[in-house]
Tab-separated table of C-alpha atoms in Angstrom:
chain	number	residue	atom	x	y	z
A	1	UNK	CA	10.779	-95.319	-54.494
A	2	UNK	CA	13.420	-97.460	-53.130
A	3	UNK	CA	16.384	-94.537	-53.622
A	4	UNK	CA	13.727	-91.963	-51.813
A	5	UNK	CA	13.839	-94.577	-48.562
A	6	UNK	CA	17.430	-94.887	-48.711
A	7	UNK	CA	17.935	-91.202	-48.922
A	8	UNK	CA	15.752	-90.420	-45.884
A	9	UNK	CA	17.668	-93.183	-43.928
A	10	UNK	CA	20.567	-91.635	-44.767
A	11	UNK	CA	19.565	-88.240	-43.294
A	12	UNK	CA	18.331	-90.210	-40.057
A	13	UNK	CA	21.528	-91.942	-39.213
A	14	UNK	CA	23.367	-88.649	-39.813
A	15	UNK	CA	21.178	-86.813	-37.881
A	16	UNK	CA	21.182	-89.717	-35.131
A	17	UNK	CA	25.262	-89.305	-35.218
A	18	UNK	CA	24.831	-85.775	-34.562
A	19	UNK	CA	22.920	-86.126	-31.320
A	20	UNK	CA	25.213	-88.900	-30.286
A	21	UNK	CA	28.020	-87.048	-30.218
A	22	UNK	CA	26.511	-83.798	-28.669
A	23	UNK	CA	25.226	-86.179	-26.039
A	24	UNK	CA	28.745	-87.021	-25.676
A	25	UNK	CA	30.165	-83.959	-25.040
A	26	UNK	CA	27.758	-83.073	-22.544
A	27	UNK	CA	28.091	-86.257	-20.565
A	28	UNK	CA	31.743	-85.560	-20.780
A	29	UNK	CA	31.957	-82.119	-19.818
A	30	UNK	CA	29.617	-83.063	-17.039
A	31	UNK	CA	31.919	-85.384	-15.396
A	32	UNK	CA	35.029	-83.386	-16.022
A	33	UNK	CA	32.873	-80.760	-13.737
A	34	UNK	CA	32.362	-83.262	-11.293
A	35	UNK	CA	35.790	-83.873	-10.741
A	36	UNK	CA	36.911	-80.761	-10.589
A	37	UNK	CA	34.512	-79.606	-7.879
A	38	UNK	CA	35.376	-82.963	-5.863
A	39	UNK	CA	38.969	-82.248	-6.401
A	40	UNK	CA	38.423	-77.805	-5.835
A	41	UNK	CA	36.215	-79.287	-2.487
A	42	UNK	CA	38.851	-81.578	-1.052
A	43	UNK	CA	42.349	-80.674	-1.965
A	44	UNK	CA	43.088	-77.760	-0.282
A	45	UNK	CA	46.428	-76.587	-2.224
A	46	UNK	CA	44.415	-77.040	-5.853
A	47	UNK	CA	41.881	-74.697	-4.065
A	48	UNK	CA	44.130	-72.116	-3.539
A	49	UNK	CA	46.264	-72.439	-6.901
A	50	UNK	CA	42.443	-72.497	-8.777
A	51	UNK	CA	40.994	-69.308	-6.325
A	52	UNK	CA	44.174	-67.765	-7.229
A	53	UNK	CA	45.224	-68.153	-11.251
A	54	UNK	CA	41.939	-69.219	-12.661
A	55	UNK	CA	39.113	-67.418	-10.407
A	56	UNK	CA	41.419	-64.452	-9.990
A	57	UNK	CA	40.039	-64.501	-6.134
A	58	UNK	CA	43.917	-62.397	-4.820
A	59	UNK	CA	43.239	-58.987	-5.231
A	60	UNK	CA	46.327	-56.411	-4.443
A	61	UNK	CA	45.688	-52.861	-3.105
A	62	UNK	CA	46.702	-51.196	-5.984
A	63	UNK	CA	44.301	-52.984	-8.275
A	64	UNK	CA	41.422	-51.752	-6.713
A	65	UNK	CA	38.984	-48.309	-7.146
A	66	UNK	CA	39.734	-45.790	-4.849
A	67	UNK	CA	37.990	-42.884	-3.269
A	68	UNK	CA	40.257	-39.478	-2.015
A	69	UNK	CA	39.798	-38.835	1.434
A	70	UNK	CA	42.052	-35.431	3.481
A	71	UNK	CA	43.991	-36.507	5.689
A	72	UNK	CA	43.813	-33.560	7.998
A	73	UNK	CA	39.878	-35.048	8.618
A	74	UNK	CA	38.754	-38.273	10.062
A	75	UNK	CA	35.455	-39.258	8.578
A	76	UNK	CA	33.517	-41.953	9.132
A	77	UNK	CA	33.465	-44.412	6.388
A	78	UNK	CA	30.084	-47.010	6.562
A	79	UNK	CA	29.090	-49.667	3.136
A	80	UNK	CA	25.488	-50.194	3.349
A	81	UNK	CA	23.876	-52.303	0.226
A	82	UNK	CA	25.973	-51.576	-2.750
A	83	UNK	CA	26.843	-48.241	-1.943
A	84	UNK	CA	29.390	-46.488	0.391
A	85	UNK	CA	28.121	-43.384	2.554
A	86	UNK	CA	31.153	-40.886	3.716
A	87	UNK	CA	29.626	-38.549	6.720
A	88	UNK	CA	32.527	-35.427	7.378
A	89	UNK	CA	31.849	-31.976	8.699
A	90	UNK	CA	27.642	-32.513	8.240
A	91	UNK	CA	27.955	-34.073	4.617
A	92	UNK	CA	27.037	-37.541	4.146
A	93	UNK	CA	28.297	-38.482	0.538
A	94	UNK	CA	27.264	-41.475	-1.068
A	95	UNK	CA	29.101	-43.521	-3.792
A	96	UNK	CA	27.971	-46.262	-5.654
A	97	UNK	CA	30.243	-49.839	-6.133
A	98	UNK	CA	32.250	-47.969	-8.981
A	99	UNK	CA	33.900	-44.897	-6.609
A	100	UNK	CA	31.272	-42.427	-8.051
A	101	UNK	CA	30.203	-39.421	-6.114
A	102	UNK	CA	25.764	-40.030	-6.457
A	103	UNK	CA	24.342	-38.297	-3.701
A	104	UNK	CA	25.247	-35.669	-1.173
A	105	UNK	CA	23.165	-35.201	2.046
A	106	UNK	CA	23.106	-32.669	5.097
A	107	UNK	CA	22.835	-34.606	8.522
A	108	UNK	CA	23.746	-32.466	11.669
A	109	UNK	CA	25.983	-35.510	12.526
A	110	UNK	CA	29.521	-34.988	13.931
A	111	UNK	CA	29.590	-38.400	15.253
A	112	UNK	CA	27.250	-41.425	14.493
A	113	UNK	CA	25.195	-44.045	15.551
A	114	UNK	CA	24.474	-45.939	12.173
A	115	UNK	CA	22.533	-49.134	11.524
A	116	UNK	CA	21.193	-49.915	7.946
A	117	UNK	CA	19.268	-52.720	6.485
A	118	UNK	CA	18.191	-53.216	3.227
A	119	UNK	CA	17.571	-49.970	1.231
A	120	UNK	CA	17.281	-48.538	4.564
A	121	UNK	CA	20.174	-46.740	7.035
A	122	UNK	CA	19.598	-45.260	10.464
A	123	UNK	CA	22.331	-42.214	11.764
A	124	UNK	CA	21.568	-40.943	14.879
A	125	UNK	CA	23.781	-38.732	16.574
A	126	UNK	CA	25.762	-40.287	19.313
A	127	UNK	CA	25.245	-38.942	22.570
A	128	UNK	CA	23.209	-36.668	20.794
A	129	UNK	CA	19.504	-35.616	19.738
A	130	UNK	CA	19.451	-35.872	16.237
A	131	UNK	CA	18.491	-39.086	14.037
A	132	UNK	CA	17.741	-39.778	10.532
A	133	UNK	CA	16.355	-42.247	8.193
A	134	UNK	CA	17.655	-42.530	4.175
A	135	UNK	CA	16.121	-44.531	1.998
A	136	UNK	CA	17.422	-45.216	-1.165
A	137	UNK	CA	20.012	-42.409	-0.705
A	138	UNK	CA	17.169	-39.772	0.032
A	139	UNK	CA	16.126	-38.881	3.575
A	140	UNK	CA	12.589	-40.074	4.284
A	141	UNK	CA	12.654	-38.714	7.726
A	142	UNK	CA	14.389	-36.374	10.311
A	143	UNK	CA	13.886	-35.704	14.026
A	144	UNK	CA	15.064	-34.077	17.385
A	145	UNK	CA	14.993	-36.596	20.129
A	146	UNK	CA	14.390	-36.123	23.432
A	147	UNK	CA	17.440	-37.110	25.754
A	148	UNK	CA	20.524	-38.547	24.407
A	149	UNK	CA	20.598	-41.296	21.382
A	150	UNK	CA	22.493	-44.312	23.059
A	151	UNK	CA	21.968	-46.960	19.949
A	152	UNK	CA	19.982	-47.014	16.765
A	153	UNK	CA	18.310	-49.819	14.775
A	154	UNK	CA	16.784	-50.338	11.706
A	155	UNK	CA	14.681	-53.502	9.975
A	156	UNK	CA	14.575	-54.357	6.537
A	157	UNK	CA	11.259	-52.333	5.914
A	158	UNK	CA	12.179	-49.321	7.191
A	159	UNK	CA	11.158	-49.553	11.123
A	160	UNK	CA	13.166	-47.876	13.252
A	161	UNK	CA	14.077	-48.383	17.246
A	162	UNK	CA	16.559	-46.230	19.122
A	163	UNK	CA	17.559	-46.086	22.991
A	164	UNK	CA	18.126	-43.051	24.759
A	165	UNK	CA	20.016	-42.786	28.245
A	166	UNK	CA	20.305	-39.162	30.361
A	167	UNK	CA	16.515	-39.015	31.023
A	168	UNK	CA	14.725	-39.615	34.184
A	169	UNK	CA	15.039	-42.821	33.765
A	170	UNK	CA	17.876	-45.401	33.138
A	171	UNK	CA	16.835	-45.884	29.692
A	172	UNK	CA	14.213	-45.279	27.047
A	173	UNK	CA	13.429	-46.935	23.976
A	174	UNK	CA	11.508	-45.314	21.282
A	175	UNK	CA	10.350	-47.008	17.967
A	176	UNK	CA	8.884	-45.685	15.182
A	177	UNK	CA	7.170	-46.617	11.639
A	178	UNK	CA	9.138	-46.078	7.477
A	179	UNK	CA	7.467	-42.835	7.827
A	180	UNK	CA	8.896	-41.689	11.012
A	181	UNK	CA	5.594	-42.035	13.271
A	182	UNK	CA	5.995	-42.457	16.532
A	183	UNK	CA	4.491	-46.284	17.546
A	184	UNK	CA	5.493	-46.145	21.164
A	185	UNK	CA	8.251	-46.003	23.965
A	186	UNK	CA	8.809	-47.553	26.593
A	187	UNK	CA	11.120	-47.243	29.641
A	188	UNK	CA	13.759	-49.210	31.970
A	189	UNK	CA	13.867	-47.152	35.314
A	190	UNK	CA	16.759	-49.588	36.543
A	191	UNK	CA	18.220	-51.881	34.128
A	192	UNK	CA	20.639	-51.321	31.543
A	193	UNK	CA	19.864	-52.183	27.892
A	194	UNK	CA	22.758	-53.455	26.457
A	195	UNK	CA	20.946	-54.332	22.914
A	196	UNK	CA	17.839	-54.222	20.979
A	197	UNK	CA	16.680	-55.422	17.553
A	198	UNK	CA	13.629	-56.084	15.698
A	199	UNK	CA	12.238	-58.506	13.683
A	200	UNK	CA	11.612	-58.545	9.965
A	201	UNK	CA	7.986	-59.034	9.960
A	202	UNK	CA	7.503	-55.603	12.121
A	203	UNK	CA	6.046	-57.595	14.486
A	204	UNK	CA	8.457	-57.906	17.482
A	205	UNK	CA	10.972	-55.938	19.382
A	206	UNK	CA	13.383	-57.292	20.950
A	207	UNK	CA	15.499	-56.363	24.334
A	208	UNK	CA	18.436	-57.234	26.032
A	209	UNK	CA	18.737	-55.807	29.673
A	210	UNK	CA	21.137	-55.777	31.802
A	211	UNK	CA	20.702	-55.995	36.336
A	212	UNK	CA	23.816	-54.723	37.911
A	213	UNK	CA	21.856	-54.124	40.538
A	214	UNK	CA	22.504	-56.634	42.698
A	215	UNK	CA	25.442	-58.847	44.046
A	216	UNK	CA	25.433	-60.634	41.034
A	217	UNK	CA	24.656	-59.562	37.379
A	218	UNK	CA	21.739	-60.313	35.752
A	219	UNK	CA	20.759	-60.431	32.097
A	220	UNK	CA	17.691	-60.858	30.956
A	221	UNK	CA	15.189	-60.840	27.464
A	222	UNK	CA	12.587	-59.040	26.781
A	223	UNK	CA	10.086	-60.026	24.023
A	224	UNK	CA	7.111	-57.087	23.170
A	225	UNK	CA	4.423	-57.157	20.886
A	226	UNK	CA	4.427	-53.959	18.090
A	227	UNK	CA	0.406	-54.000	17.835
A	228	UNK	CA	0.662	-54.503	22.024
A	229	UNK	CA	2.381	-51.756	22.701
A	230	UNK	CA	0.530	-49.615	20.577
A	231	UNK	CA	-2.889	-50.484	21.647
A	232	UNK	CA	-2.099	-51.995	25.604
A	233	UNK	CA	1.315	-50.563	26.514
A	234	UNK	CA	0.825	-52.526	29.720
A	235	UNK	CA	0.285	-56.135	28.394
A	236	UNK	CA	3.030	-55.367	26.063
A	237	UNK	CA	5.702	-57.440	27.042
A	238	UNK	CA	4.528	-61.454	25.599
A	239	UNK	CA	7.799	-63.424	27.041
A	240	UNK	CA	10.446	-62.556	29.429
A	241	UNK	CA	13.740	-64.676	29.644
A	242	UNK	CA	15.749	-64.880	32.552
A	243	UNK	CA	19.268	-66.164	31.740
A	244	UNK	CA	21.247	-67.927	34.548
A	245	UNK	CA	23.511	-65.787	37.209
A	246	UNK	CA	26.473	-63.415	35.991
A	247	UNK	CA	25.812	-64.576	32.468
A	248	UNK	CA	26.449	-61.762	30.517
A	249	UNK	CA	23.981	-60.653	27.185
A	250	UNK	CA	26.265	-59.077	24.850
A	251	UNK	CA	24.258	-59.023	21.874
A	252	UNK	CA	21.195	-59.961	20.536
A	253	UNK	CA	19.501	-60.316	16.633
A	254	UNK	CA	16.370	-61.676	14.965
A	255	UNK	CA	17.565	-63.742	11.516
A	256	UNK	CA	15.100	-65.664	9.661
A	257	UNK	CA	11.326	-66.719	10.562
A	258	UNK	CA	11.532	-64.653	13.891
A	259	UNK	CA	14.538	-66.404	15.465
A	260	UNK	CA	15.851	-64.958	17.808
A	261	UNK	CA	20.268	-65.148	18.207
A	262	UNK	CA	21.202	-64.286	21.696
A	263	UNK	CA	25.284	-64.024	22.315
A	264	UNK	CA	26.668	-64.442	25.915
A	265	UNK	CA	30.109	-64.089	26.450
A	266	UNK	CA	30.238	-67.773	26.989
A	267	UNK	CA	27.434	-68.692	24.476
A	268	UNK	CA	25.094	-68.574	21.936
A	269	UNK	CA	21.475	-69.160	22.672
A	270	UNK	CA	18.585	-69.480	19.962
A	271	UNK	CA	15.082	-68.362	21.161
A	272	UNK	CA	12.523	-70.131	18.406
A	273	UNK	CA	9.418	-68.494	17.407
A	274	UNK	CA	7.504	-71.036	19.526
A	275	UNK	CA	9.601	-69.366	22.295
A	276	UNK	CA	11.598	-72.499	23.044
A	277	UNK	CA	15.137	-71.867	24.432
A	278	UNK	CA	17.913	-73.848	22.566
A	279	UNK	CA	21.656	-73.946	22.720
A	280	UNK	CA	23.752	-73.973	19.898
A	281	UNK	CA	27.080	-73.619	20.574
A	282	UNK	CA	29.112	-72.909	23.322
A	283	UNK	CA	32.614	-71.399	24.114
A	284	UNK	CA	35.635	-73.226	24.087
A	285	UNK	CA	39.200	-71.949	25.542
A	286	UNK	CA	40.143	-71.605	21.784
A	287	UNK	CA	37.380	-69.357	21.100
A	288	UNK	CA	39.009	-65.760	19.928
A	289	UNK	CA	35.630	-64.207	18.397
A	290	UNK	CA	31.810	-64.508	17.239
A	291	UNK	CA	29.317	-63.511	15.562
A	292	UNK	CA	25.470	-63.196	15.062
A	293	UNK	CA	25.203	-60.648	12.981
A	294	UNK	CA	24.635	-62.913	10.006
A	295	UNK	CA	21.700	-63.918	7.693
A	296	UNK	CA	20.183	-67.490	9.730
A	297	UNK	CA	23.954	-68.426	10.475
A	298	UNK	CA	26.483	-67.822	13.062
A	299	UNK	CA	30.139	-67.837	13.059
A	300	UNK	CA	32.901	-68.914	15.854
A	301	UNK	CA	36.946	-68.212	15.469
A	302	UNK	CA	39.130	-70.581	17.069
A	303	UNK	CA	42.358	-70.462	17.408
A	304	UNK	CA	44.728	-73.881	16.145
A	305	UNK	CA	48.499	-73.838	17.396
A	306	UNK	CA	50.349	-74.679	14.026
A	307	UNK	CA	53.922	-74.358	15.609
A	308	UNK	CA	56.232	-72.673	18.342
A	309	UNK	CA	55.316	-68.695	17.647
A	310	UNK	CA	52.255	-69.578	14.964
A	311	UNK	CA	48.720	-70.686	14.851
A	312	UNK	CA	45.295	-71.001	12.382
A	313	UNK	CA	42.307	-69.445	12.748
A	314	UNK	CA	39.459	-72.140	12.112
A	315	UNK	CA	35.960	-70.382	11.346
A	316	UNK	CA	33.148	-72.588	12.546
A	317	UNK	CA	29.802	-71.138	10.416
A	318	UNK	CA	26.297	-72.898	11.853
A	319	UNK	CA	23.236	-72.870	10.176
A	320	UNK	CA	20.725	-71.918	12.638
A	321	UNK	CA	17.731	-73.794	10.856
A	322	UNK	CA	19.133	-77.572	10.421
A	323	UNK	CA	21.970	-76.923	12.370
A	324	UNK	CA	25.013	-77.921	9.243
A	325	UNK	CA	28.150	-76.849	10.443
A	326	UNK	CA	31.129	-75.999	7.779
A	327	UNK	CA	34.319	-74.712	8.597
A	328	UNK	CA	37.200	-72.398	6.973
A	329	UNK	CA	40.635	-72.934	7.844
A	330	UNK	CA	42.937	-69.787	7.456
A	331	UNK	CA	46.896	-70.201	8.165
A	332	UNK	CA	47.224	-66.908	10.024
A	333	UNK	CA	45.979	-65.614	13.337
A	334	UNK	CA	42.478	-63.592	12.723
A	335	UNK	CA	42.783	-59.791	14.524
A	336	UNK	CA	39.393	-58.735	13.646
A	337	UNK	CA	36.275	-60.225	12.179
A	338	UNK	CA	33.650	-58.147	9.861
A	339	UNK	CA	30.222	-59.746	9.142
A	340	UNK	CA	27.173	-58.734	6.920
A	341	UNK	CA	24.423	-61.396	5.912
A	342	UNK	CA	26.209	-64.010	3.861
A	343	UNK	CA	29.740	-62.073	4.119
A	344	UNK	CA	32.257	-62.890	6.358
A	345	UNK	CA	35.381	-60.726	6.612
A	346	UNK	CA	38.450	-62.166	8.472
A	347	UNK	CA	41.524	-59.156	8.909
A	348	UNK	CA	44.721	-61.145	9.530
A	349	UNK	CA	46.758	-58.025	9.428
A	350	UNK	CA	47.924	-57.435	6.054
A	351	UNK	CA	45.801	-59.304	4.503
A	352	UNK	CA	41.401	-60.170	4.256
A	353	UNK	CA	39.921	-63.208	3.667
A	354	UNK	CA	36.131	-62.682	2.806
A	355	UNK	CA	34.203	-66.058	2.892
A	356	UNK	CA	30.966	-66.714	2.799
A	357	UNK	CA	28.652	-68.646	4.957
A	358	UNK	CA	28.662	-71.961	2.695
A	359	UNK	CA	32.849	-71.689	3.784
A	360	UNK	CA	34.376	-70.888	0.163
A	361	UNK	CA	36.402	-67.935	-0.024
A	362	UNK	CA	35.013	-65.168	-2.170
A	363	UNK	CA	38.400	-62.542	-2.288
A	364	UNK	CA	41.544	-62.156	-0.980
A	365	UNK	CA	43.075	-58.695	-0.589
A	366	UNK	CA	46.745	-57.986	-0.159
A	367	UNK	CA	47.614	-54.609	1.490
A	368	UNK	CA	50.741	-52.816	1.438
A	369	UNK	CA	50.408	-51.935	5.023
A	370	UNK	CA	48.212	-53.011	8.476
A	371	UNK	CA	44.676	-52.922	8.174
A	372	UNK	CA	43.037	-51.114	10.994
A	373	UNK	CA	39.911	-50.041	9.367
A	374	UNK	CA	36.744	-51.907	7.502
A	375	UNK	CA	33.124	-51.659	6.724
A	376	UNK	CA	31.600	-54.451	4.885
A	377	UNK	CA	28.234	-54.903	2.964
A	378	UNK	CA	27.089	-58.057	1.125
A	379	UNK	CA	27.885	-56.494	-1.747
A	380	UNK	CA	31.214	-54.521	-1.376
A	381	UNK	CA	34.173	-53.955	1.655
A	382	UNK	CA	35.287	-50.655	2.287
A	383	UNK	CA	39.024	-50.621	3.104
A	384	UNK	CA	39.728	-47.525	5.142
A	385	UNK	CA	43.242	-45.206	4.920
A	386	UNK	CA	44.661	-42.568	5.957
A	387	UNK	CA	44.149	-40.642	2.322
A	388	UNK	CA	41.786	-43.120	0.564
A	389	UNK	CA	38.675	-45.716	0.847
A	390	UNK	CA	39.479	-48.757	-1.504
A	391	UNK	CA	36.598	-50.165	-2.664
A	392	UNK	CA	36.471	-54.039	-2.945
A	393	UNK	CA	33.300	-55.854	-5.032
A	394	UNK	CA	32.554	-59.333	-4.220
């Protein structure tokens, strides 16, 4: 009896060891991960060195997938979702992340309007009467417009709004349903509309006008009910706001929970869905570019002088929601900036730094030559040449 005790004691305190030293491990690997994120976090030249050798962020031109493109041609190149849709001579080819031909579609485009969202894109036909919808690289609708197609838009479930100019009237804007109904139109006899969007839920639409009518310019927004302007085209328009004189609307775009991002050339206005007008950030005389076009942040470039001839580019991305603020620092001067949801694309020449909105840097590419031409999704960048399309997976 007493050697069967002793035994099982045995086995206990081994066993015991065991999980002592497993425990150990974990609490040490733990820590050692602590300390490198709060040393990755806050030393900037172990960042890069890490982003560099260990996450293999630096990607070089020639590493990369590549699709053949004539160089006799110039078509337009667009990455929507995880694809990458090539429209030339009436033939919209898409590709999937990988630089394979999957689909090949006849639009009588020559040259496009596009928006896409989603499994959804939108190609209307600039200046033109045609307009499509794909979905899922199939196209779930086709029609002839009447007038000229001005601007196209498209939500995450398929909905579609387009303005049209070269009527009787200054412009119209027609919106229609994932099936291509018609829901309604409706018309500005004297304004411009410099922008239009609509909201995720279906439920809104909406417009950014534009009064050059009188000695000063006036922009203005228009909020209008969906189910309102189906039903009461007259009562359609719920809130109208006036923005102050020769303040001018560039762009406008619904992110999360129906708010609404307004962009002034001097500012950047948030409309709430309780319709309350906010401010959250405003142009300084450093300010090179921004951006709405985001998933419920914004971005703002500014310009840092870092010597006699050189300067930084210092990316300012705001959450819209609880209003946290991080910031990128990049030691070049940004020439063009590329957006899409989460996905932030900054072209200093020869070179693209593609952060995200939480301010980490996702990849690096290195060209061989100046980089004129890009189309990003949140899943992929399209680098556009001459002879090629270089695809570039986050």
């Amino acid at each position: 009896m007493k050697n069967f005790w002793e035994e099982d004691t045995i086995k206990k305190k081994k066993l015991n060891k065991k999980k002592v030293i497993i425990l150990s491990i974990a609490i040490i690997l733990a820590i050692l991960a602590i300390i490198f994120y709060l040393v990755y976090a806050n030393n900037e030249d172990f960042r890069k060195w890490t982003d560099k050798n260990i996450f293999r962020k630096e990607i070089n031109q020639e590493q990369l997938v590549s699709i053949e493109l004539n160089e006799d041609e110039n078509p337009t190149v667009y990455a929507f979702n995880q694809n990458i849709g090539i429209l030339n001579k009436n033939e919209f080819k898409i590709y999937n992340s990988t630089g394979k031909e999957e689909e090949t579609l006849t639009l009588e485009i020559t040259t496009p309007a596009i928006d896409s969202a989603n499994r959804y894109i939108v190609i209307g036909e600039k200046n033109g009467k045609r307009l499509y919808l794909i979905k899922d690289k199939q196209i779930a609708w086709e029609k002839e417009i009447q007038g000229d197609i001005s601007q196209v838009k498209v939500n995450q479930n398929g909905y579609v709004a387009i303005t049209i100019v070269n009527t009787s009237n200054k412009t119209v804007i027609e919106m229609y349903d994932e099936s291509g109904n018609e829901l309604f139109y409706t018309y500005y006899a004297t304004t411009r509309v410099a922008d239009i969007d609509i909201s995720d839920d279906n439920k809104y639409l909406a417009v950014a006008e534009i009064d050059t009518s009188g000695t000063l310019i006036k922009s203005n927004i228009q909020i209008i009910s969906v189910d309102e302007a189906i039903s009461n085209p007259k009562n359609s328009v719920i809130k109208k706001f006036e923005g102050e004189n020769n303040e001018l609307l560039v762009n406008i775009n619904f992110q999360n929970k129906d708010n609404l991002i307004c962009m002034y050339t001097n500012k950047i206005n948030l409309i709430t869905p309780e319709w309350n007008v906010e401010t959250i950030s405003e142009n300084s005389e450093n300010t090179v570019f921004t951006d709405i076009s985001l998933q419920n942040n914004i971005v703002t470039l500014e310009e840092e002088s870092s010597g006699l001839f050189t300067a930084n580019t210092i990316a300012k991305i705001t959450n819209i929601e609880n209003r946290n603020q991080t910031t990128y620092k990049t030691e070049a001067v940004t020439k063009e900036i590329y957006t899409s949801e989460n996905i932030i694309g900054l072209n200093l020449g020869t070179e693209i730094e593609f952060i995200n909105t939480s301010g980490w840097l996702v990849k690096k590419y290195i060209a061989n030559q100046e980089i004129t031409q890009v189309s990003i999704s949140n899943s992929l960048a399209a680098i556009v040449y001459r002879d090629k399309v270089e695809i570039l997976n986050f």
